[in-house]
PDB file of C-alpha atoms in Angstrom:
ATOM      1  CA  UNK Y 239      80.682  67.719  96.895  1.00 58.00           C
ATOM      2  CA  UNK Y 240      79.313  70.478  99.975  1.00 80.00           C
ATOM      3  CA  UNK Y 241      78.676  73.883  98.803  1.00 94.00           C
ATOM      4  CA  UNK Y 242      77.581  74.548 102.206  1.00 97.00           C
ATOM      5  CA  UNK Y 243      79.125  78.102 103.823  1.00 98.00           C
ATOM      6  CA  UNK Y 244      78.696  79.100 107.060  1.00 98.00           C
ATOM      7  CA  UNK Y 245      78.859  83.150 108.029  1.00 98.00           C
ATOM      8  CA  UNK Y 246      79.943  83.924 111.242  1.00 98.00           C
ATOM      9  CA  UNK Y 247      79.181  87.642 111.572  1.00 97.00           C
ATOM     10  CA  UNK Y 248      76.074  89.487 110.248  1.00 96.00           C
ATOM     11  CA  UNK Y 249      78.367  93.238 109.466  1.00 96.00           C
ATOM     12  CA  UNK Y 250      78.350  94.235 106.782  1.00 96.00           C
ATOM     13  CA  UNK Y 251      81.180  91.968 105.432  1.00 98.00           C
ATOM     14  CA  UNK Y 252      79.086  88.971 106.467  1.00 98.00           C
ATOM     15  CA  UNK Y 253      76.085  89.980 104.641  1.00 98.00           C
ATOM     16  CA  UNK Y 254      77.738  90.996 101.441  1.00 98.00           C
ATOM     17  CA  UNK Y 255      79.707  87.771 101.704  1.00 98.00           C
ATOM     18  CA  UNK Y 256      76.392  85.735 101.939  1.00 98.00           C
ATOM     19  CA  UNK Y 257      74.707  87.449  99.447  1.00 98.00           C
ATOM     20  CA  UNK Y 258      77.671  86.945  97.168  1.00 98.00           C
ATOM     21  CA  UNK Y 259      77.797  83.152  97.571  1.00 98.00           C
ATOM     22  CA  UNK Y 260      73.803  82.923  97.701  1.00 98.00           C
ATOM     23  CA  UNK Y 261      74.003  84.508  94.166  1.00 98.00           C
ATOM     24  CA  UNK Y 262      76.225  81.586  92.998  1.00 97.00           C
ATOM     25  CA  UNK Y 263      73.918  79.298  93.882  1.00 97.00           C
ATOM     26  CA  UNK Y 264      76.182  78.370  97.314  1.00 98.00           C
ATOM     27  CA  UNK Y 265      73.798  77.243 100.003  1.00 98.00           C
ATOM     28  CA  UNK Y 266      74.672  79.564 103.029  1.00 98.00           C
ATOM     29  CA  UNK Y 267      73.862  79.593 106.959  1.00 98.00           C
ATOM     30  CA  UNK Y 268      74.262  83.295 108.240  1.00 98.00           C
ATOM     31  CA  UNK Y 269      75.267  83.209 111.763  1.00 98.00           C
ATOM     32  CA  UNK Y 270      74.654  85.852 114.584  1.00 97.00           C
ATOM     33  CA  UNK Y 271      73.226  86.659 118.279  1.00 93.00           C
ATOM     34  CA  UNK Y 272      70.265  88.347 116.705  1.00 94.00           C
ATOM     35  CA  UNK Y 273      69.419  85.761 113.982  1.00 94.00           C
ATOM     36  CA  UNK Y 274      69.983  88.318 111.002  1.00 91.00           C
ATOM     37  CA  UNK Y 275      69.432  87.196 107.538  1.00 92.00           C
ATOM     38  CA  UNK Y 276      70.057  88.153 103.922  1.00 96.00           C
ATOM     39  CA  UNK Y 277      67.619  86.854 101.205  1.00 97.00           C
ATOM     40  CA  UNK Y 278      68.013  82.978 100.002  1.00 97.00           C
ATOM     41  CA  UNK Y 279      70.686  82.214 103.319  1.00 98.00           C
ATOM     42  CA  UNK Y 280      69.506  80.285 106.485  1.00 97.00           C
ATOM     43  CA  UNK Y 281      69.666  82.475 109.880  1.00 98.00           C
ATOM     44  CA  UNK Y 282      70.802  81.541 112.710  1.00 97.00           C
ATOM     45  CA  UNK Y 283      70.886  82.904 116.072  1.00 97.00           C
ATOM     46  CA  UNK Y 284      73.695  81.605 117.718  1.00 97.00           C
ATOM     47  CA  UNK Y 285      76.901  83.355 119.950  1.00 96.00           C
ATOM     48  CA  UNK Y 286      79.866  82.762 117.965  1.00 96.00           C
ATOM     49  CA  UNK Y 287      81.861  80.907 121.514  1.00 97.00           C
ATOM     50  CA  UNK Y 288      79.421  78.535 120.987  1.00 97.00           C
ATOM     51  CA  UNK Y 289      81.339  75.961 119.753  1.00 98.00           C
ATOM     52  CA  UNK Y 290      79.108  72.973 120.282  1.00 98.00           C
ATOM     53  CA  UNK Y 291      76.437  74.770 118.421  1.00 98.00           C
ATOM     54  CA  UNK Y 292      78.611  75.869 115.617  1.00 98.00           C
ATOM     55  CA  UNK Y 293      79.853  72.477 114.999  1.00 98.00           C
ATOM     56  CA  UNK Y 294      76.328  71.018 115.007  1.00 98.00           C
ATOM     57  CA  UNK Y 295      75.847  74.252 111.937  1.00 97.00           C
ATOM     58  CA  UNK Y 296      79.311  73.556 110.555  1.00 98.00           C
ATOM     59  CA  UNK Y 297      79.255  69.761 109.467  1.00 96.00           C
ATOM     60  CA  UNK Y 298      79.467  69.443 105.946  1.00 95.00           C
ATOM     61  CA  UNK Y 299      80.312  72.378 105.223  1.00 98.00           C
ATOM     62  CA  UNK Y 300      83.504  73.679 103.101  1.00 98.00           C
ATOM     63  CA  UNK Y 301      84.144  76.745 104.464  1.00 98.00           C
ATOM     64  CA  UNK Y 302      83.486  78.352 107.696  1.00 98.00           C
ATOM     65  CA  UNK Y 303      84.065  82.825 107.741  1.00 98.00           C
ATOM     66  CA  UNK Y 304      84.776  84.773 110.537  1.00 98.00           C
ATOM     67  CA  UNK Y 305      83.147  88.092 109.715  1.00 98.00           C
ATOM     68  CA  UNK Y 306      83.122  88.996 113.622  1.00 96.00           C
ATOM     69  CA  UNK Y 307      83.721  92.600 114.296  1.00 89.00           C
ATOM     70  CA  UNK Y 308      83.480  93.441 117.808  1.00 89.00           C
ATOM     71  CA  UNK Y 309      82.750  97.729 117.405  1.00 82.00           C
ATOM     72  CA  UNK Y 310      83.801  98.148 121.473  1.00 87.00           C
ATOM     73  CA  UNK Y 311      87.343  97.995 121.449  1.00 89.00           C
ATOM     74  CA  UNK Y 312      87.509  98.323 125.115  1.00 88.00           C
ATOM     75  CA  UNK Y 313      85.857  94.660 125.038  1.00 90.00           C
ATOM     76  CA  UNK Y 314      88.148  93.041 122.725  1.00 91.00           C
ATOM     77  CA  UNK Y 315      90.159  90.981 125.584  1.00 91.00           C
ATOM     78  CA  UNK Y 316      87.297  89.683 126.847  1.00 93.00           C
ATOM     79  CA  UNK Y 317      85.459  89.030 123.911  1.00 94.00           C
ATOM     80  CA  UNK Y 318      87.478  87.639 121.182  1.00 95.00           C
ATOM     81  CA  UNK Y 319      89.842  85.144 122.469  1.00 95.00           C
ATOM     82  CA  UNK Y 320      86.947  82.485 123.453  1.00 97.00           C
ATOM     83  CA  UNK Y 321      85.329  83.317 119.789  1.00 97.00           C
ATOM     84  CA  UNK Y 322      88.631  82.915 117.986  1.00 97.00           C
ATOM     85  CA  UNK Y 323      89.346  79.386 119.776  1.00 97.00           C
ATOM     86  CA  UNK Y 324      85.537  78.577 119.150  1.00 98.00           C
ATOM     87  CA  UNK Y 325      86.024  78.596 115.558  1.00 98.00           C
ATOM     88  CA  UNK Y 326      89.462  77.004 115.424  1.00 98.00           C
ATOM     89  CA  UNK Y 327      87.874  74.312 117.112  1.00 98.00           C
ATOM     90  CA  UNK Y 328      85.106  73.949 114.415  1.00 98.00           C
ATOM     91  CA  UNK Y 329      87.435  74.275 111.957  1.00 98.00           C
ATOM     92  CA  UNK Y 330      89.435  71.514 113.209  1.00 98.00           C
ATOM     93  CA  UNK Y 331      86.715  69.289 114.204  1.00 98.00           C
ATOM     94  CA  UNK Y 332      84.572  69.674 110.626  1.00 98.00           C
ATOM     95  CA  UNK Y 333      87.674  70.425 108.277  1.00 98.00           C
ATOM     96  CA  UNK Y 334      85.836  73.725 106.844  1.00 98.00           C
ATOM     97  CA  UNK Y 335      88.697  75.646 105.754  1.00 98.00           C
ATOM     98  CA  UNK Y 336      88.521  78.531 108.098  1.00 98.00           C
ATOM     99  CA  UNK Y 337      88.092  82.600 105.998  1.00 98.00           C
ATOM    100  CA  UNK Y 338      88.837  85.381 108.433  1.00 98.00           C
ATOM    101  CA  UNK Y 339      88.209  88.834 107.681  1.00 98.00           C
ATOM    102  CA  UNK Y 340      91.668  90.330 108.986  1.00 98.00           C
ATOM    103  CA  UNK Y 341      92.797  93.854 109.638  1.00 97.00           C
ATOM    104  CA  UNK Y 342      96.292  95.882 109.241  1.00 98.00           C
ATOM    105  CA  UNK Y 343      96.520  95.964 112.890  1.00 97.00           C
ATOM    106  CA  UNK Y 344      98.764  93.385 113.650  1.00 98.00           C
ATOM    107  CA  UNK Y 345     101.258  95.211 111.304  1.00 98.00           C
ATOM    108  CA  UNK Y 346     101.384  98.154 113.260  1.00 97.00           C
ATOM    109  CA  UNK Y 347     103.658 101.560 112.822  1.00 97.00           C
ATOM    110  CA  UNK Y 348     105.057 100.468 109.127  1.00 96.00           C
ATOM    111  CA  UNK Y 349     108.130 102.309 107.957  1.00 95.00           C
ATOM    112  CA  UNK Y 350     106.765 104.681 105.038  1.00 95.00           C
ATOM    113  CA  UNK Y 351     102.972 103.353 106.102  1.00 97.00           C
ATOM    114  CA  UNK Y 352     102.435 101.041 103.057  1.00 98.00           C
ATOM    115  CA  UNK Y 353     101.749  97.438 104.206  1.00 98.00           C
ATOM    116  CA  UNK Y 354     102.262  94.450 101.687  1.00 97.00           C
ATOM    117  CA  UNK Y 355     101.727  90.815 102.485  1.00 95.00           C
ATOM    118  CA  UNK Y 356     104.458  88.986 103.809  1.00 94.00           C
ATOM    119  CA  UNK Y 357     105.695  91.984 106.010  1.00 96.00           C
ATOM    120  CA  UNK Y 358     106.190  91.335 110.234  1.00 97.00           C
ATOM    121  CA  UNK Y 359     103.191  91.571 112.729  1.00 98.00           C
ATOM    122  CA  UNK Y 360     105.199  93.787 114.763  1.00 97.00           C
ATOM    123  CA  UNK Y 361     102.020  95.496 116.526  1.00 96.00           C
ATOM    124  CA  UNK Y 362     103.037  96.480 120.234  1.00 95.00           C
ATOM    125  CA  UNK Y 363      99.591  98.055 121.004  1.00 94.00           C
ATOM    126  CA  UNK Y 364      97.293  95.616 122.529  1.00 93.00           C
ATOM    127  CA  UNK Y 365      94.282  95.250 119.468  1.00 94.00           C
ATOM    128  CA  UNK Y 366      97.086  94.537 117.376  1.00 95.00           C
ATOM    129  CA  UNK Y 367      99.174  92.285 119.303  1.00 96.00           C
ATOM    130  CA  UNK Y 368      95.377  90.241 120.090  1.00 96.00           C
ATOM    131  CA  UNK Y 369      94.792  90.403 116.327  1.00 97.00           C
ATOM    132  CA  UNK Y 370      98.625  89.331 115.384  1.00 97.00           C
ATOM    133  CA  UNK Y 371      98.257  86.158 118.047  1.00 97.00           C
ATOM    134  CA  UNK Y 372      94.931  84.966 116.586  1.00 97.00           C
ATOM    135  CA  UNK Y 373      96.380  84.633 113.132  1.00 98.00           C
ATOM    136  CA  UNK Y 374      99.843  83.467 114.723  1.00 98.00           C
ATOM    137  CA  UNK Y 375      97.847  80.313 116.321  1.00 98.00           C
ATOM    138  CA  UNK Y 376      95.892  79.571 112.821  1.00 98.00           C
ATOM    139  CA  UNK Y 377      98.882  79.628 110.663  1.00 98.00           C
ATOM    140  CA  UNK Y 378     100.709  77.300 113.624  1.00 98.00           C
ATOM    141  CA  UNK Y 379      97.738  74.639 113.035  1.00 98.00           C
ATOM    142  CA  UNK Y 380      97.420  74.796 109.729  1.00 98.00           C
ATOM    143  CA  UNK Y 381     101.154  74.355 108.972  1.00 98.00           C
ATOM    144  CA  UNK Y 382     100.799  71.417 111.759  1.00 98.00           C
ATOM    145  CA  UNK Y 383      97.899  70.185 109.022  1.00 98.00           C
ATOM    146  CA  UNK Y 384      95.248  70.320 112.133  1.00 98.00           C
ATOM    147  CA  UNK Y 385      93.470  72.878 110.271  1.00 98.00           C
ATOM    148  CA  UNK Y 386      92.753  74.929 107.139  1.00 98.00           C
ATOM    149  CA  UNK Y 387      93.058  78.276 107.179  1.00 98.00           C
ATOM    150  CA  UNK Y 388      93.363  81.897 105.746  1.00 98.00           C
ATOM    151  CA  UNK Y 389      93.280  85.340 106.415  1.00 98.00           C
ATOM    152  CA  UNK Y 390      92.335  88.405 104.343  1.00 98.00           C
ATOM    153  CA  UNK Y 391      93.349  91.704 105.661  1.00 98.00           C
ATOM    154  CA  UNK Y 392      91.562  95.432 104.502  1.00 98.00           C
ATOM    155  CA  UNK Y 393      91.932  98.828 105.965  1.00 98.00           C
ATOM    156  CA  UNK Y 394      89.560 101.204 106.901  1.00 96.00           C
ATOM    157  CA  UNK Y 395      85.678 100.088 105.894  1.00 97.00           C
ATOM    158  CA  UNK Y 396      83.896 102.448 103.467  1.00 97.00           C
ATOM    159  CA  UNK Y 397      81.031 101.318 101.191  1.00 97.00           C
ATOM    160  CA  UNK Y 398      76.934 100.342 101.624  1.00 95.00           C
ATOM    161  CA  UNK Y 399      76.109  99.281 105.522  1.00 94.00           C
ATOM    162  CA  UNK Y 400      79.647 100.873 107.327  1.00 95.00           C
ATOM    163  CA  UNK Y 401      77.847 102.798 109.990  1.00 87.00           C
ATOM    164  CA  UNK Y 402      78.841 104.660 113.084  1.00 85.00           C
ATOM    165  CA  UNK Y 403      82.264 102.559 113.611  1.00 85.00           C
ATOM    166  CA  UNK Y 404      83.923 104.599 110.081  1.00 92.00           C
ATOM    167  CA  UNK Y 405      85.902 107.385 109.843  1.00 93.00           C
ATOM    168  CA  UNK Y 406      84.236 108.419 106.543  1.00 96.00           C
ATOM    169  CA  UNK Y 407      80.480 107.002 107.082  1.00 95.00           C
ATOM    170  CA  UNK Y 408      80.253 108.162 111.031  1.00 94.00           C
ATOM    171  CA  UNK Y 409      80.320 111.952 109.725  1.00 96.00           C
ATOM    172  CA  UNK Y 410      77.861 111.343 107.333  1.00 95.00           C
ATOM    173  CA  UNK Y 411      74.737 112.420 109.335  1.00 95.00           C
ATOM    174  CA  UNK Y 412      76.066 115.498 110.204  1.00 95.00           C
ATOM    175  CA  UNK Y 413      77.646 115.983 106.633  1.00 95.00           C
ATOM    176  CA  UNK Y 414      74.094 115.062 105.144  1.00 94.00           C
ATOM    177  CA  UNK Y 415      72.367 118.179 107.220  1.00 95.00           C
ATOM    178  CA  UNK Y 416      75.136 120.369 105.931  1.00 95.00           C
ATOM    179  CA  UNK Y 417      76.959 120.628 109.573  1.00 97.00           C
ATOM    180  CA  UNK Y 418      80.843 120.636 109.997  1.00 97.00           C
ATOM    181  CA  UNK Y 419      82.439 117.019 109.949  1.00 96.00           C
ATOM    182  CA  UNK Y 420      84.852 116.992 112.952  1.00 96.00           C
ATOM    183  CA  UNK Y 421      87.230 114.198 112.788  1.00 96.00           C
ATOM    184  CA  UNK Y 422      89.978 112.748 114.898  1.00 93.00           C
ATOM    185  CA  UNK Y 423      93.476 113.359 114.940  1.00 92.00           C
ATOM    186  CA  UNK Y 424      93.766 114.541 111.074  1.00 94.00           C
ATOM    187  CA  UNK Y 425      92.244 115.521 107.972  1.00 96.00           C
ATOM    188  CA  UNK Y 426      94.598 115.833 105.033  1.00 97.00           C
ATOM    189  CA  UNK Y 427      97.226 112.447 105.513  1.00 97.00           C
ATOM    190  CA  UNK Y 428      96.521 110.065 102.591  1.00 98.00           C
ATOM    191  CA  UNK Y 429      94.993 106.849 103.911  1.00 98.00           C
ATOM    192  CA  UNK Y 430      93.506 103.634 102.735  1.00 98.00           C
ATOM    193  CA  UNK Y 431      89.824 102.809 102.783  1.00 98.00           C
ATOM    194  CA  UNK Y 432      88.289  99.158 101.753  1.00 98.00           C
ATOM    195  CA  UNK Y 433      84.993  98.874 100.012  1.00 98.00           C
ATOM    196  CA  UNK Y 434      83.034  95.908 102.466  1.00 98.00           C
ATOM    197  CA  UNK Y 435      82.284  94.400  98.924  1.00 98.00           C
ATOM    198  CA  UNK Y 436      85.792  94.149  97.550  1.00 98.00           C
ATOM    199  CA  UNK Y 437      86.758  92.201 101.518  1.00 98.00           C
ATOM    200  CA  UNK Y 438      84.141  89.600 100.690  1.00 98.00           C
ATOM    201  CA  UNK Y 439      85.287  89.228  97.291  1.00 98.00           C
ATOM    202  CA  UNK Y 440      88.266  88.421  98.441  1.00 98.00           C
ATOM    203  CA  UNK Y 441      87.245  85.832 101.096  1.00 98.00           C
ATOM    204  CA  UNK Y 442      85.437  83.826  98.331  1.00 98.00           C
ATOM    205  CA  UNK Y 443      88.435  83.631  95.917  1.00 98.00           C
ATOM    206  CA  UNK Y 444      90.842  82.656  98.365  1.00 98.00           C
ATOM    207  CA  UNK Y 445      88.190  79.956  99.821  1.00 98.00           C
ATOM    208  CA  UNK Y 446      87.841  78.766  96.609  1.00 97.00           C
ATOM    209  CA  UNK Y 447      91.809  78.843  95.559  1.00 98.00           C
ATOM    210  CA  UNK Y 448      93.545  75.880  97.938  1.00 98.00           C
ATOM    211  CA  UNK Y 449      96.842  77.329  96.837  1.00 98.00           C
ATOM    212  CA  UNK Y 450      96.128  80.883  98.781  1.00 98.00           C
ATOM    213  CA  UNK Y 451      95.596  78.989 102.239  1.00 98.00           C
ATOM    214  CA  UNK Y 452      97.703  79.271 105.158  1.00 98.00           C
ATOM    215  CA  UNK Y 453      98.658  82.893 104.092  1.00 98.00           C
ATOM    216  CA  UNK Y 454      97.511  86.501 104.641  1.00 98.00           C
ATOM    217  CA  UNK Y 455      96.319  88.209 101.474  1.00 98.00           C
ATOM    218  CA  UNK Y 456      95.081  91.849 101.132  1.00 98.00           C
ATOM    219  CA  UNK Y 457      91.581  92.729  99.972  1.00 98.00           C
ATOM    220  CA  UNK Y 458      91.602  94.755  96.820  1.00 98.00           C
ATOM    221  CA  UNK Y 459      91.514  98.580  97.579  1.00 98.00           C
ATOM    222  CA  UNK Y 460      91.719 101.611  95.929  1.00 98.00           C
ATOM    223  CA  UNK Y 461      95.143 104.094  96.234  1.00 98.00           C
ATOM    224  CA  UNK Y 462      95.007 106.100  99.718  1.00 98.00           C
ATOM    225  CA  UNK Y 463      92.879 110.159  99.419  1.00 98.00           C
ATOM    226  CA  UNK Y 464      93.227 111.881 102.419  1.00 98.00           C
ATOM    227  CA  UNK Y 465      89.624 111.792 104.661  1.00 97.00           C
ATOM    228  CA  UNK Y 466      89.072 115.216 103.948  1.00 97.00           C
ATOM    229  CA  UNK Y 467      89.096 113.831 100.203  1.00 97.00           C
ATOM    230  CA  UNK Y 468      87.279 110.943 101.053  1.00 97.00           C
ATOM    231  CA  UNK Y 469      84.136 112.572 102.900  1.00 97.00           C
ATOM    232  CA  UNK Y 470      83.970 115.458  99.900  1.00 97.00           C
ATOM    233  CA  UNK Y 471      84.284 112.768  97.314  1.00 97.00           C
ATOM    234  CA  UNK Y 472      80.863 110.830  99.422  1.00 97.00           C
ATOM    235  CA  UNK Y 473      78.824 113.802  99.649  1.00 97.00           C
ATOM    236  CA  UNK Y 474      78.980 114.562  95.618  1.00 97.00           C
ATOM    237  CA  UNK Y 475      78.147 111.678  94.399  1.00 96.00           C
ATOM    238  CA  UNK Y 476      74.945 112.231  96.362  1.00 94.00           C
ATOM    239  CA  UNK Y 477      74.619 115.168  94.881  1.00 95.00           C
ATOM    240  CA  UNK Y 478      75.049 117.299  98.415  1.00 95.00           C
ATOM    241  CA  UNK Y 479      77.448 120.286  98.968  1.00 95.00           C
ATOM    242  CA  UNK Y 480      80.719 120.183 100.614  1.00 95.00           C
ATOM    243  CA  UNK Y 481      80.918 120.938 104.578  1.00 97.00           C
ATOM    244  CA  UNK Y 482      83.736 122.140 106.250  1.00 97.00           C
ATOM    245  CA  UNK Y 483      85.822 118.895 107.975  1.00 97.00           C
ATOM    246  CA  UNK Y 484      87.566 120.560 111.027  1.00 97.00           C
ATOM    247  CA  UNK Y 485      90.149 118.195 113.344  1.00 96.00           C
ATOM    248  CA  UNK Y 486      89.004 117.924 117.280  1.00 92.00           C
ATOM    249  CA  UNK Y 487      92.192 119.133 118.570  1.00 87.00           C
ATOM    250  CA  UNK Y 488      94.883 116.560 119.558  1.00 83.00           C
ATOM    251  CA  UNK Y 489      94.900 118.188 123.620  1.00 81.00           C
ATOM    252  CA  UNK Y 490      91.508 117.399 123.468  1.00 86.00           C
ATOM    253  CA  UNK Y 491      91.682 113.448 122.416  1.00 86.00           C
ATOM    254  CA  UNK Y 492      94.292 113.170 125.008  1.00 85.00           C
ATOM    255  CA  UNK Y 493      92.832 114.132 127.907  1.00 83.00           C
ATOM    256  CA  UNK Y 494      89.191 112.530 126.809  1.00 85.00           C
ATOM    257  CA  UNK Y 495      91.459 109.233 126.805  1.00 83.00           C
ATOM    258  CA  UNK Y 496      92.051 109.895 130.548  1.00 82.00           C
ATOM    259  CA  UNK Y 497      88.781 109.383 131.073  1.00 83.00           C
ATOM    260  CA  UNK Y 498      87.131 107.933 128.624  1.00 84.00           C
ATOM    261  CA  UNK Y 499      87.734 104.060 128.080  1.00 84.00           C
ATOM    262  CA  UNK Y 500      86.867 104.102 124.388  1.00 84.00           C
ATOM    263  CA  UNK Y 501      89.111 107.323 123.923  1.00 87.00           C
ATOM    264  CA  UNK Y 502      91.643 105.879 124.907  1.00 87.00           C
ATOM    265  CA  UNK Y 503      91.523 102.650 122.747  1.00 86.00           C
ATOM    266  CA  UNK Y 504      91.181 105.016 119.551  1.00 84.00           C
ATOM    267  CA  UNK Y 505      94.470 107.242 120.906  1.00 86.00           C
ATOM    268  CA  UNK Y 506      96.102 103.775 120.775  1.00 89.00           C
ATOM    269  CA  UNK Y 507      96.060 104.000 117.282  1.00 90.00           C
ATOM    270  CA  UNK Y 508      96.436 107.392 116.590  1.00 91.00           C
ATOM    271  CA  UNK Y 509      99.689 106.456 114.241  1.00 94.00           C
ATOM    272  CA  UNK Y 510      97.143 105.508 111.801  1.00 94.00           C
ATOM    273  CA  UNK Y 511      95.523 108.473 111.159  1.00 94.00           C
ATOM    274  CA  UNK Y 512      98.394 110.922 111.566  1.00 94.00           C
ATOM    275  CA  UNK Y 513     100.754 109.063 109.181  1.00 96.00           C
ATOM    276  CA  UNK Y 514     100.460 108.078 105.661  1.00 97.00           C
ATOM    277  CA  UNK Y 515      98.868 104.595 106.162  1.00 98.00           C
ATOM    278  CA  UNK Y 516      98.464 102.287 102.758  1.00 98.00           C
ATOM    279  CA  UNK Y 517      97.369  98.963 102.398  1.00 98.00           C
ATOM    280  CA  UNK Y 518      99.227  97.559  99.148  1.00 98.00           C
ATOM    281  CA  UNK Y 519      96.752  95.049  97.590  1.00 98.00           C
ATOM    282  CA  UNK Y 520      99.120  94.285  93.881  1.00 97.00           C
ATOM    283  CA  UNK Y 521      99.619  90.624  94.762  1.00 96.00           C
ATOM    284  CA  UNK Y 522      96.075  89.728  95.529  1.00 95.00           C
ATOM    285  CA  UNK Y 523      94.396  91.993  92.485  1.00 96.00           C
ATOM    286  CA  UNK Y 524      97.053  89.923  90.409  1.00 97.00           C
ATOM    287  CA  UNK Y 525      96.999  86.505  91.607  1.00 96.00           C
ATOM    288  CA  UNK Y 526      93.447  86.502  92.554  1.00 95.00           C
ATOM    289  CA  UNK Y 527      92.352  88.133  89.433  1.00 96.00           C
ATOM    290  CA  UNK Y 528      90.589  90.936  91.622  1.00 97.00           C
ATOM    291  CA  UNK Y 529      90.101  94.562  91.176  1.00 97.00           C
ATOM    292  CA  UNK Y 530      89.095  97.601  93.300  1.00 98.00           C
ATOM    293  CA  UNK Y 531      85.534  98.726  92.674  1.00 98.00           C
ATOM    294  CA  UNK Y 532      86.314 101.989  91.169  1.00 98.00           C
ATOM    295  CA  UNK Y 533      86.654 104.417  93.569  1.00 98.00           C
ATOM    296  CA  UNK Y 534      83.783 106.416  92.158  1.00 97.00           C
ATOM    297  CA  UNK Y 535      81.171 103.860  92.690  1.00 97.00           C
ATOM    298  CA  UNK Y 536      82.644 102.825  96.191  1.00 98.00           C
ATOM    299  CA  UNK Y 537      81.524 106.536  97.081  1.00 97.00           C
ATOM    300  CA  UNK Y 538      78.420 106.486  95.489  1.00 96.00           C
ATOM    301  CA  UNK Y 539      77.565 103.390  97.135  1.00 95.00           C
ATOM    302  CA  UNK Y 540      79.152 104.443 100.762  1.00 95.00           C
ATOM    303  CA  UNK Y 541      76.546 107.774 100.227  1.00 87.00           C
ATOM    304  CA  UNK Y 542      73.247 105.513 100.089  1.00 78.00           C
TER     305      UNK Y 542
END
């Protein structure tokens, strides 16, 4: 039987993914524009809406893992719809059961801003409504048996190789040289944050548990601390002082997003920084057997 595993997506959930199934012994093919690799995977440098050339990679193979993460939101709408129905069609064309790394999202404003599998994609902002369709489409096909497929879903990345795209890691630099932090929208509203790790832990037990596809499961993540919390909590367990973390003023967000593509994107979401925004993961540590990696460690690790 194949123990081949094809990465789509050299981020840092791709590479902790293949070095996760390299270290069982799974022979992997790590797939990305630049040709990245990880020790004991094959690289390959290939575009993602490639779809002839991801077949040709795909063939044998029993799973196939979307670990794409476009970091320019204002590109989403051009780039992921051609890379979402490039690997649907590899997926349906190779039977690899298809692992995407999902997001929260297509839930968007939750009442009380905890978010539990099973609950509505009720996203009206545009990310999430893109994000809501792709999974939509997947679960259509594989309840029509054209396809195999699942989705795991995390919240905010923290953890080793989360760079400038975090809310935690992007004040880091400035944190490290002891300047103020200066975040966006707020400071002190309890909020979710999933170790990169714990998401490809995830994808590999639900690839290798048949029963889990064709349904969204949440990656194992620690209880919400507030990003104030979270940045403090990073910079001790590298042994550096605390630095003020001021908010840029909300006036000043808003009229940046007048003029300023990317600006506006993030203002988009705004309801997910200035409301209490929890991803419950109970079922999946549960039924998947899976546990946070202790908070304490996920810090120590983010702080590298």
């Amino acid at each position: 039987m194949s123990d081949r595993h094809v990465v789509v997506g050299a981020g840092p959930v791709g590479t902790h993914l293949a070095r996760l199934l390299v270290a069982r012994g799974s022979e992997v093919v790590l797939v990305s524009r630049r040709g990245v690799g990880v020790p004991g995977a094959t690289a390959a440098a290939l575009d993602a809406a490639d779809t002839d050339g991801l077949t040709a990679l795909t063939e044998s193979a029993v799973a196939l893992y979307n670990c794409v993460n476009p970091a320019d939101y204002t590109q989403w709408r051009a780039v992921w719809p051609p890379i979402a129905r490039s690997l649907r069609t590899v997926a349906e064309r190779t039977g690899a059961v298809l692992a995407v790394t999902g997001c929260l999202y297509p839930y968007g404003p939750v009442p009380g801003g905890v978010m539990r599998e099973g609950m509505p994609d009720a996203a009206t902002d545009a990310k999430g409504v893109l994000r809501a369709q792709m999974w939509a489409e997947l679960a259509d096909a594989h309840r029509a048996g054209t396809l195999r497929a699942v989705e795991v879903r995390a919240s905010d990345y923290i953890g080793t190789g989360v760079g400038a795209n975090g809310h935690v890691t992007r004040v880091l630099p400035a944190a490290r040289a002891g300047r103020t932090a200066w975040v966006i929208d707020a400071a002190d509203v309890p909020h979710s944050f999933t170790d990169v790790l714990d998401e490809a832990r995830a994808l590999v037990a639900v690839v290798d548990d048949p029963s889990t596809w064709g349904q969204v499961w949440h990656a194992p993540t620690n209880p919400p601390v507030t990003l104030r919390r979270a940045i403090g909590d990073v910079l001790d367990t590298a042994g550096i002082p605390p630095v003020p973390v001021r908010v840029i003023p909300r006036v000043v967000t808003r009229a940046g997003g007048l003029v300023v593509p990317m600006m506006r994107e993030l203002n988009e979401l705004s309801y997910q920084r200035t409301r209490h925004y929890e991803i419950d993961s109970t079922r999946s540590q549960e039924e998947l057997g899976l546990a946070p990696t202790p908070w304490k460690e996920v810090c120590r690790r983010t702080g590298l």
